[in-house]
XYZ file of C-alpha atoms in Angstrom:
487
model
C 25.988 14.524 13.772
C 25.110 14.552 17.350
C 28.135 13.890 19.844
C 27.590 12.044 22.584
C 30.114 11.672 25.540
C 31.417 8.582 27.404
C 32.790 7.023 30.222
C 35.377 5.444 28.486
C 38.959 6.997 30.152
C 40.337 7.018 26.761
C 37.386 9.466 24.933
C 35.548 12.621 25.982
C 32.582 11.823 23.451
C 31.796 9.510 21.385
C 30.568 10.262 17.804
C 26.750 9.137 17.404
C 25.286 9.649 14.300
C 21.279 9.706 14.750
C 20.305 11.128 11.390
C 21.994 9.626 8.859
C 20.713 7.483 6.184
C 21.386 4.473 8.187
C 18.692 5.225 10.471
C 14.925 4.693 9.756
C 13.459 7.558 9.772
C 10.141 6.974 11.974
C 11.268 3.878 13.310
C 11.084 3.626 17.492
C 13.638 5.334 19.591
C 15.571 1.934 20.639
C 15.435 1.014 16.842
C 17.400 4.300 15.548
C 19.562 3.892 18.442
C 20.362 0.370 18.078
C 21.026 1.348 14.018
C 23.170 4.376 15.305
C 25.294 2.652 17.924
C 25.539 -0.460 15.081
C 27.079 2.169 12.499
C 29.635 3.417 14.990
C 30.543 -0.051 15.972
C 31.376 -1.566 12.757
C 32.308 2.164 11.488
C 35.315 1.266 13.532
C 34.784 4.660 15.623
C 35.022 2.586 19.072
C 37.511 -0.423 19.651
C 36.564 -3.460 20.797
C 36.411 -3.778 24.580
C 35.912 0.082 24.886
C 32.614 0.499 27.503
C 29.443 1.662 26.203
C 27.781 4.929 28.533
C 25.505 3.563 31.040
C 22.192 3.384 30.167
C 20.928 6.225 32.478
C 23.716 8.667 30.870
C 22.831 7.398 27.467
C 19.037 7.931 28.253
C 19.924 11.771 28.969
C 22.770 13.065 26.374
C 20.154 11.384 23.674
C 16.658 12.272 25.080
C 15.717 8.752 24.589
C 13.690 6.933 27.802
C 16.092 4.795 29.717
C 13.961 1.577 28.008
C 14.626 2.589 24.894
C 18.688 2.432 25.939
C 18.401 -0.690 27.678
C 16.557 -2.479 25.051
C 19.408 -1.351 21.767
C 21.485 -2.510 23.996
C 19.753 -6.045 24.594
C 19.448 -6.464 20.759
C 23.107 -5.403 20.783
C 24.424 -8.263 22.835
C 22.285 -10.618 21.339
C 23.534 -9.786 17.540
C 27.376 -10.244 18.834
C 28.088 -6.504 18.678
C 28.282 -5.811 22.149
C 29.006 -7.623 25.791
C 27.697 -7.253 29.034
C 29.546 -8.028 32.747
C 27.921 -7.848 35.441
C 28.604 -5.295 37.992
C 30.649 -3.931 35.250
C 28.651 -2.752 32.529
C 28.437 -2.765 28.529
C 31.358 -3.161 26.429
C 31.947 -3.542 22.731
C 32.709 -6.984 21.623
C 36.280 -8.262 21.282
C 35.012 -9.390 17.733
C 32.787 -7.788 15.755
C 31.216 -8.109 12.230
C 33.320 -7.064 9.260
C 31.944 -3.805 7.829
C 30.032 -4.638 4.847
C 30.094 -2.310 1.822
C 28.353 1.032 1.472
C 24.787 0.189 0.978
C 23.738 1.115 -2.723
C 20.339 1.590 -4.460
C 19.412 -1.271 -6.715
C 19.720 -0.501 -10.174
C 17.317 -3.260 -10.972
C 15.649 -2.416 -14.873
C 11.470 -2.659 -14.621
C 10.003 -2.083 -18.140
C 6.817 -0.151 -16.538
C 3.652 -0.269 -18.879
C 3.028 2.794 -21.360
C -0.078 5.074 -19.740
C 0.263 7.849 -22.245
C -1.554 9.106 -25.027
C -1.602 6.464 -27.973
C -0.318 3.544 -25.145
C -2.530 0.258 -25.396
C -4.238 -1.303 -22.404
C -5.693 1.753 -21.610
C -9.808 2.361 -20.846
C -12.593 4.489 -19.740
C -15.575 3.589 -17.440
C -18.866 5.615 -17.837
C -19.195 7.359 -14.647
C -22.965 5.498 -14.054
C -21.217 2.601 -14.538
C -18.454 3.486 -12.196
C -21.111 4.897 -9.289
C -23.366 1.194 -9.687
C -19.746 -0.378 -9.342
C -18.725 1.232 -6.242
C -22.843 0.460 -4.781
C -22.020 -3.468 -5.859
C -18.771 -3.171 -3.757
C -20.081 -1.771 -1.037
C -23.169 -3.683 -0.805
C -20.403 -6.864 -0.843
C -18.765 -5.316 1.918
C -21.305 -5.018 3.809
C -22.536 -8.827 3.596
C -18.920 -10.154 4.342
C -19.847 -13.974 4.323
C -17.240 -16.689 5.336
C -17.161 -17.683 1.913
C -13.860 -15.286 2.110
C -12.644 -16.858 5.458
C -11.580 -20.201 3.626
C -9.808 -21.435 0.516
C -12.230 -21.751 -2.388
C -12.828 -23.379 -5.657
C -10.058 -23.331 -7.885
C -12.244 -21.878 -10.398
C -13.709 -19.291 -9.141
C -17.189 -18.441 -7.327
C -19.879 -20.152 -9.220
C -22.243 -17.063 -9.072
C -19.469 -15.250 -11.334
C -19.586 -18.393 -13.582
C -22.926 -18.584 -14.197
C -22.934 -14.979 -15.302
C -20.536 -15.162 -17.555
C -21.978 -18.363 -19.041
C -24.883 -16.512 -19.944
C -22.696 -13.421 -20.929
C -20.735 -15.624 -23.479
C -24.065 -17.230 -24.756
C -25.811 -14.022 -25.473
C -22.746 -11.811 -27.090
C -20.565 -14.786 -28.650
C -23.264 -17.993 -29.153
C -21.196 -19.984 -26.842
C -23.105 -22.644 -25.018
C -20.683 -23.754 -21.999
C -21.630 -24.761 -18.747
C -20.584 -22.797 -16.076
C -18.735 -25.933 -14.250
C -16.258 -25.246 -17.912
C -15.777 -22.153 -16.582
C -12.525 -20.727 -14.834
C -12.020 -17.424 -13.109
C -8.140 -15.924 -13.849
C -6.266 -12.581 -13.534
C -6.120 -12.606 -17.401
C -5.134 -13.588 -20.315
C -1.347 -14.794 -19.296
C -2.136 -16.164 -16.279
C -4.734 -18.178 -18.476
C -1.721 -19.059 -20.664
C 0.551 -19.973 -18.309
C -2.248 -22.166 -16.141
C -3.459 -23.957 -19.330
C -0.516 -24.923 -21.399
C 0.780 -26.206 -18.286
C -1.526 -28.359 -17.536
C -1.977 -30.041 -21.240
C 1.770 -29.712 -22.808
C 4.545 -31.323 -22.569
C 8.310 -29.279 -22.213
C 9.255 -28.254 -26.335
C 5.794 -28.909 -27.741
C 5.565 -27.167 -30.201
C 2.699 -23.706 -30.253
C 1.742 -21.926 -33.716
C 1.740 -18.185 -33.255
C 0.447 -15.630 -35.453
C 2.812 -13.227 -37.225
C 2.373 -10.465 -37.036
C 0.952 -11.269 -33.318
C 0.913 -10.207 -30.034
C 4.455 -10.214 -29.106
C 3.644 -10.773 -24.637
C 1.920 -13.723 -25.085
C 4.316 -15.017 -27.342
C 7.273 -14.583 -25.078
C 4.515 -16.182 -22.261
C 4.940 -19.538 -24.050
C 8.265 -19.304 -25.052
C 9.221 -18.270 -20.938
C 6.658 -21.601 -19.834
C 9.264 -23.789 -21.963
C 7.497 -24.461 -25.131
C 8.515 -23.809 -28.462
C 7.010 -21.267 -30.614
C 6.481 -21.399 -34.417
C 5.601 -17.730 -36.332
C 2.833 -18.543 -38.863
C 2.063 -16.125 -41.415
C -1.111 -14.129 -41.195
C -2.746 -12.803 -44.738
C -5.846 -11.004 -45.232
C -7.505 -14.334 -44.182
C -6.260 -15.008 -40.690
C -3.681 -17.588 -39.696
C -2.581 -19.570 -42.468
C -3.268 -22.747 -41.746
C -1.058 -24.164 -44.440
C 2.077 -22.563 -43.668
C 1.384 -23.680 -39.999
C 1.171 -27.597 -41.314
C 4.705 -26.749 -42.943
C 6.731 -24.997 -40.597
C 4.983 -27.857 -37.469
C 3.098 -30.255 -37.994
C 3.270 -31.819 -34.936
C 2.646 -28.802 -32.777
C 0.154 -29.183 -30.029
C -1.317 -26.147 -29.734
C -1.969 -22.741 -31.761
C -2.602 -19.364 -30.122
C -5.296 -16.926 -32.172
C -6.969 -13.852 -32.059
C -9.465 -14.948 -34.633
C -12.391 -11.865 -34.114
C -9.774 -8.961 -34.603
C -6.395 -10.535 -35.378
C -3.680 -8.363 -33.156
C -2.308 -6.334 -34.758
C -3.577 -6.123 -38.241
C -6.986 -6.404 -37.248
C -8.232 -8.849 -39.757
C -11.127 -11.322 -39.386
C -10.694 -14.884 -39.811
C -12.619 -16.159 -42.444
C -15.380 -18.441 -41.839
C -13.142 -20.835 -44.259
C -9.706 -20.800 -42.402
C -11.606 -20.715 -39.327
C -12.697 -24.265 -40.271
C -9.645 -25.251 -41.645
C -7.988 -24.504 -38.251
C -10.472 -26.204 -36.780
C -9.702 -29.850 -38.844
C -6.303 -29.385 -38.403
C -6.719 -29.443 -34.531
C -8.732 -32.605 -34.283
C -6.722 -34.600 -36.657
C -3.142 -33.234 -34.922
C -5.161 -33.518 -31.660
C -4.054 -30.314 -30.531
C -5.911 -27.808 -29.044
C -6.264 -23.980 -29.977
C -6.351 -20.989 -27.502
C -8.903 -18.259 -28.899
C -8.023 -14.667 -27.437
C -11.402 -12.842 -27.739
C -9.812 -9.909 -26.205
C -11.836 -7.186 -27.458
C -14.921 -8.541 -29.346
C -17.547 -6.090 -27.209
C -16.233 -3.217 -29.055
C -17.697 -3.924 -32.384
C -18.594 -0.726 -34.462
C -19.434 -2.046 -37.932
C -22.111 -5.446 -38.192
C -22.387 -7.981 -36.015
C -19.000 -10.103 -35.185
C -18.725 -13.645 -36.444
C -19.360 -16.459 -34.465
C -16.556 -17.186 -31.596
C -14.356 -19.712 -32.364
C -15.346 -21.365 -29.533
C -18.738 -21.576 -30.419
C -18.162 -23.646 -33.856
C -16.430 -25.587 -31.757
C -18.719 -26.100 -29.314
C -15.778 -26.346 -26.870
C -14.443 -29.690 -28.001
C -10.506 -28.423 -29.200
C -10.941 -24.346 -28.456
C -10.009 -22.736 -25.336
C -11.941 -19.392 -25.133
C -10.123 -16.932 -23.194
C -11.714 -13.787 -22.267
C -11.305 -10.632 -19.759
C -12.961 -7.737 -18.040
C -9.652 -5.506 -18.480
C -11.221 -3.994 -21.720
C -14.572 -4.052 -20.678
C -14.037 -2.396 -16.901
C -11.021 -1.645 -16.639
C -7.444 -3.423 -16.356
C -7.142 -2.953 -12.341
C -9.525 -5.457 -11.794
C -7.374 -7.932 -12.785
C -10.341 -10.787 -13.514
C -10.096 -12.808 -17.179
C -11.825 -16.239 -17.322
C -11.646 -19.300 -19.543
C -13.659 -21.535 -21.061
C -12.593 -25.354 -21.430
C -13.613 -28.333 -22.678
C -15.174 -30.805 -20.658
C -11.978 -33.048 -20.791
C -10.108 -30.593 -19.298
C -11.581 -29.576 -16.599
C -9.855 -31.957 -14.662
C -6.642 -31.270 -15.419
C -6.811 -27.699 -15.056
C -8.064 -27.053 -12.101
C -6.042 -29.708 -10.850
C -3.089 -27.400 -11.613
C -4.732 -24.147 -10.256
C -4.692 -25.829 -7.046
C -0.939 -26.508 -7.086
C -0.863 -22.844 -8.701
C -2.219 -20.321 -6.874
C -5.004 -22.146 -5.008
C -7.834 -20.160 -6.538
C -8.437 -16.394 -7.481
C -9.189 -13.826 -5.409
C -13.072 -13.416 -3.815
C -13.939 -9.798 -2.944
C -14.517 -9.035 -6.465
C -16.217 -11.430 -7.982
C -19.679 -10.828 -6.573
C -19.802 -7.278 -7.850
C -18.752 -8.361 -11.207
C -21.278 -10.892 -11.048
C -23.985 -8.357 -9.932
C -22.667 -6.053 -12.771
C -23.667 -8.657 -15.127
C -27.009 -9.669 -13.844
C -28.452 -6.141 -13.088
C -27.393 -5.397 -16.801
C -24.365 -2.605 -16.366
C -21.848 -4.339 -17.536
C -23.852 -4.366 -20.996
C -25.369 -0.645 -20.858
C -21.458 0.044 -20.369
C -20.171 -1.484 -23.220
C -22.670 0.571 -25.419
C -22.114 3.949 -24.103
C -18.028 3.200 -24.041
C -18.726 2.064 -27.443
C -19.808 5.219 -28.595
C -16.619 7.195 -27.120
C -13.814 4.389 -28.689
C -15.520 5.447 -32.336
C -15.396 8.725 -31.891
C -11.851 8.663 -30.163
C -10.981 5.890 -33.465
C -12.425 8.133 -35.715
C -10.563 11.315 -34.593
C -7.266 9.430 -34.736
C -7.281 7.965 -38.294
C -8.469 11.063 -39.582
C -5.437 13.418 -37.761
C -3.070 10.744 -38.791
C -4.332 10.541 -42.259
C -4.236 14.105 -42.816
C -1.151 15.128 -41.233
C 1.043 12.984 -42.604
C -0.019 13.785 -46.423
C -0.141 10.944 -47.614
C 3.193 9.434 -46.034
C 0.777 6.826 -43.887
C -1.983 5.003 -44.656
C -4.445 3.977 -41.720
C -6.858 1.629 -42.645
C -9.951 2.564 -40.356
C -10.553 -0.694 -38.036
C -13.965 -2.446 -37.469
C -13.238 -3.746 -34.229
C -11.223 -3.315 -31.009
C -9.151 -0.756 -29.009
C -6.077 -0.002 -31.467
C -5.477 0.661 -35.282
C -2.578 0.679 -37.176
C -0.753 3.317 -39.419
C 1.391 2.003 -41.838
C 3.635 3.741 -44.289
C 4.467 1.941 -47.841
C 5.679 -1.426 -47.463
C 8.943 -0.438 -49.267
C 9.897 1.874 -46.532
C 12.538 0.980 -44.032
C 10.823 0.001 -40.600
C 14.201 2.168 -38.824
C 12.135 4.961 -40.571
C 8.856 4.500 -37.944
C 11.400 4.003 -35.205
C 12.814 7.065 -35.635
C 9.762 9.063 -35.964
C 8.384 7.176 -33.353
C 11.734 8.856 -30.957
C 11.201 12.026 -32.152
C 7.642 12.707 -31.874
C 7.922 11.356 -28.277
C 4.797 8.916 -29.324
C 3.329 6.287 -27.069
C 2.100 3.278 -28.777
C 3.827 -0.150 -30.421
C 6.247 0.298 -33.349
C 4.251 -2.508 -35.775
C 7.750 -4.056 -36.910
C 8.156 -5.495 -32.472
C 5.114 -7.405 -33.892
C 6.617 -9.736 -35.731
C 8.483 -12.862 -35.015
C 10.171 -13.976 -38.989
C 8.325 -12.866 -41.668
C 9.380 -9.507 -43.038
C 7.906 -6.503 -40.987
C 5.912 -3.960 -42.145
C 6.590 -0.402 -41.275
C 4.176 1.274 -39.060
C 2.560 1.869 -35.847
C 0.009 0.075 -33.525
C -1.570 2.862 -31.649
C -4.118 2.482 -29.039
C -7.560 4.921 -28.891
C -9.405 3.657 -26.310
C -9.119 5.536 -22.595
C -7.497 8.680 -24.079
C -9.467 12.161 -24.488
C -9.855 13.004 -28.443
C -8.186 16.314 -27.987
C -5.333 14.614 -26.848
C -5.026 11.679 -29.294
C -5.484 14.147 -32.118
C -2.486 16.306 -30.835
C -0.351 13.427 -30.400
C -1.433 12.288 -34.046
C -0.468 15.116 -35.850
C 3.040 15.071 -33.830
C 3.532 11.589 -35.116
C 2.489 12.315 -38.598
C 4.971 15.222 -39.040
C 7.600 13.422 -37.373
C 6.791 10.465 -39.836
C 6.840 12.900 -42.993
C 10.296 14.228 -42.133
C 11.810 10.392 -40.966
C 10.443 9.606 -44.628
C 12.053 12.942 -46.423
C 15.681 11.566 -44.913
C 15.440 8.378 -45.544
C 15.073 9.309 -49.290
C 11.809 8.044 -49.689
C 8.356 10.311 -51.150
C 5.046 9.747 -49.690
C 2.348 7.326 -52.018
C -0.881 8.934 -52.452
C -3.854 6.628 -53.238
């Protein structure tokens, strides 16, 4: 603590602290020394009426320019801690702020996303895609237009539209026009924008269960009601969903590679779905969130498409396909609305962000987005491959891993009879990234298991944190009193 002296009769020095945490480190000189001299003030290390040095002394003992002195003590005066006389000088103030308590770190709880091996969300961007990327940018950059200079369509630049239009036409056989179109920062944002535009507070929303556990808290946080419906081998059952609501308004779906089993709706239930929207005149959100990574036969038909965009919402996002910082997802509507929607985006957040969406657009038109997908493709079955096999084979039999089709994730399962505190606790112990499959589900019964992501980790890597798992999961099984199930 640096000691500075005064002119007061009554002190030799007066205690200036000009280090402590109560100073801003880097700040200007007249902004630590107005912090300083407020600390000693309401630190109670000067009474009130006791003169403040003049500002030439002050200047000197602290090094500070005379400026600097004169203007902490302006903001002093002005904030009540401090009063000036003329011909008489700076005293402190007869009254003076009570001292507030001890400033203390906030120990405010952020649940951070996973980014370790086995986490979801996670991907990888060939490096020719990355370098055409940064050229799109830059190029962008370049031609700043005043297109950014001005709020712009709720929905997004049109040139991104009309590339996705012909994106979703070519790789899902959905005809849309790009006026049905809507640019987003993904998926929940979607979510969020739409339901809020079409329901009503406590509508009712199916949700698949098993499902995907974020964007079922989503709609339960935008005030609507959520109703777990069953998922079988089939998809959604549609049934169940007529039981448990039948006036709900809306059902959310991942019909292409149900999250997380990974099932395929059938072409049947997908039309079942389908009836049971127009006759409840409700309208169902299709999550296509990962239908470009297809390693077995060609996908089925969006949902969307069947539809022709008369009850589906198709949602969709560049987060698996680039990468998740680019924070771009879109929507298709249908033509009714369009209206709405937008409507609500511009009471939102006015309209998404511009810088981006011409190099997105240009990676879609000069055909890198697609030559991306393929060689990324490539990498996710090798890195999907590599997993099921380490997990398979380390665990002896204790999990079975059905080897998925589609998508960025799989799931290892041990026998349904097993306790799902078993996965948990080999989960703990092995240290493992990834979802326990049991925080999956809403009512029915969970399975016990894991939902482990493949894509954006090194195979190396995912096959050492497999084989961690899998011995963690044999000995959670041995205690439990349970024997692994060979097929």
């Amino acid at each position: 603590m640096q000691k500075i002296p005064t002119n007061s009769p009554g002190k030799t020095e007066l205690p200036l602290d000009l280090t402590g945490p109560h100073v801003t480190v880097g700040a200007s000189s007249a902004h630590r020394l107005y912090q300083a001299l407020c600390e000693m003030i309401v630190g109670g290390l000067v009474k009130p009426g006791e003169p403040l040095p003049p500002s030439r002394t002050l200047a000197k003992q602290t090094g500070f320019r005379r400026n600097a002195v004169v203007t902490a003590y302006e903001r002093l005066i002005v904030d009540g801690f401090a009063e000036a006389t003329v011909g008489s000088g700076t005293f402190v103030a007869a009254r003076i702020p009570a001292r507030t308590a001890a400033f203390k770190k906030p120990k405010a709880i952020v649940e951070t996303p996973q980014q370790g091996v086995l986490s979801l969300g996670c991907t990888h961007i060939d490096e020719r895609a990355m370098q055409r990327f940064r050229a799109f940018v830059g190029r962008r950059m370049r031609a700043f237009g005043t297109e950014h200079l001005h709020y712009g369509d709720p929905r997004g630049s049109r040139e991104l539209r009309v590339a996705i239009a012909d994106h979703l036409l070519s790789a899902r056989g959905l005809r849309c026009d790009p006026d049905q179109i809507m640019l987003t920062s993904g998926t929940l944002h979607t979510l969020r924008l739409v339901l809020g535009a079409i329901l009503k507070a406590d509508d009712e929303v199916w949700c698949e269960d098993p499902g995907y556990p974020i964007a079922r808290r989503t709609i339960a946080q935008c005030g609507y009601r959520t109703v777990p419906v069953p998922v079988d081998a089939h998809g959604l059952q549609i049934a169940r969903g007529r039981t448990l609501a039948p006036s709900a308004r809306a059902a959310y779906v991942t019909p292409s590679h149900q999250f997380p089993l990974g099932v395929q709706m059938s072409m049947p239930r997908r039309l079942e779905l389908l009836d049971w929207a127009r006759q409840a005149g409700a309208f169902v959100f299709e999550d296509d969130y990962d239908s470009e990574f297809r390693y077995d036969g060609a996908p089925l038909m969006s949902l969307a498409g069947i539809d022709h965009l008369q009850r589906v919402i198709y949602l969709g996002t560049f987060s698996k396909t680039l990468f998740p910082g680019l924070r771009i997802g879109y929507c298709a509507l249908p033509e009714r609305l369009v209206g709405d929607v937008t409507a609500a985006r511009a009471t939102l957040d006015r309209f998404p962000g511009t810088l981006m969406e011409g190099a997105v657009a240009d990676m879609l038109n000069s055909g890198a987005f697609t030559a991306n997908v393929k060689r990324v493709r490539k990498l996710y079955r090798e890195a999907r491959d590599a997993l099921a096999e380490a997990l398979e084979t380390a665990s002896d039999g204790a999990l079975t891993v059905p080897v998925p089709s589609q998508g960025l994730h799989l799931v290892a399962r041990f026998d349904p009879s097993v306790s799902p505190a078993v996965a948990t606790e080999a989960k703990r112990a092995a240290g493992a990234e990834g979802w326990l499959l049991a925080d999956t589900y809403a009512r029915a019964r969970p399975l016990p298991g894991f939902v482990l992501g493949f894509s954006g980790h090194t195979v190396p890597r995912l096959v050492a944190a497999a084989k961690r798992l899998a011995e963690e999961a044999r000995t959670a099984l041995r205690r439990s009193g349970k024997s692994a199930r060979r097929a």
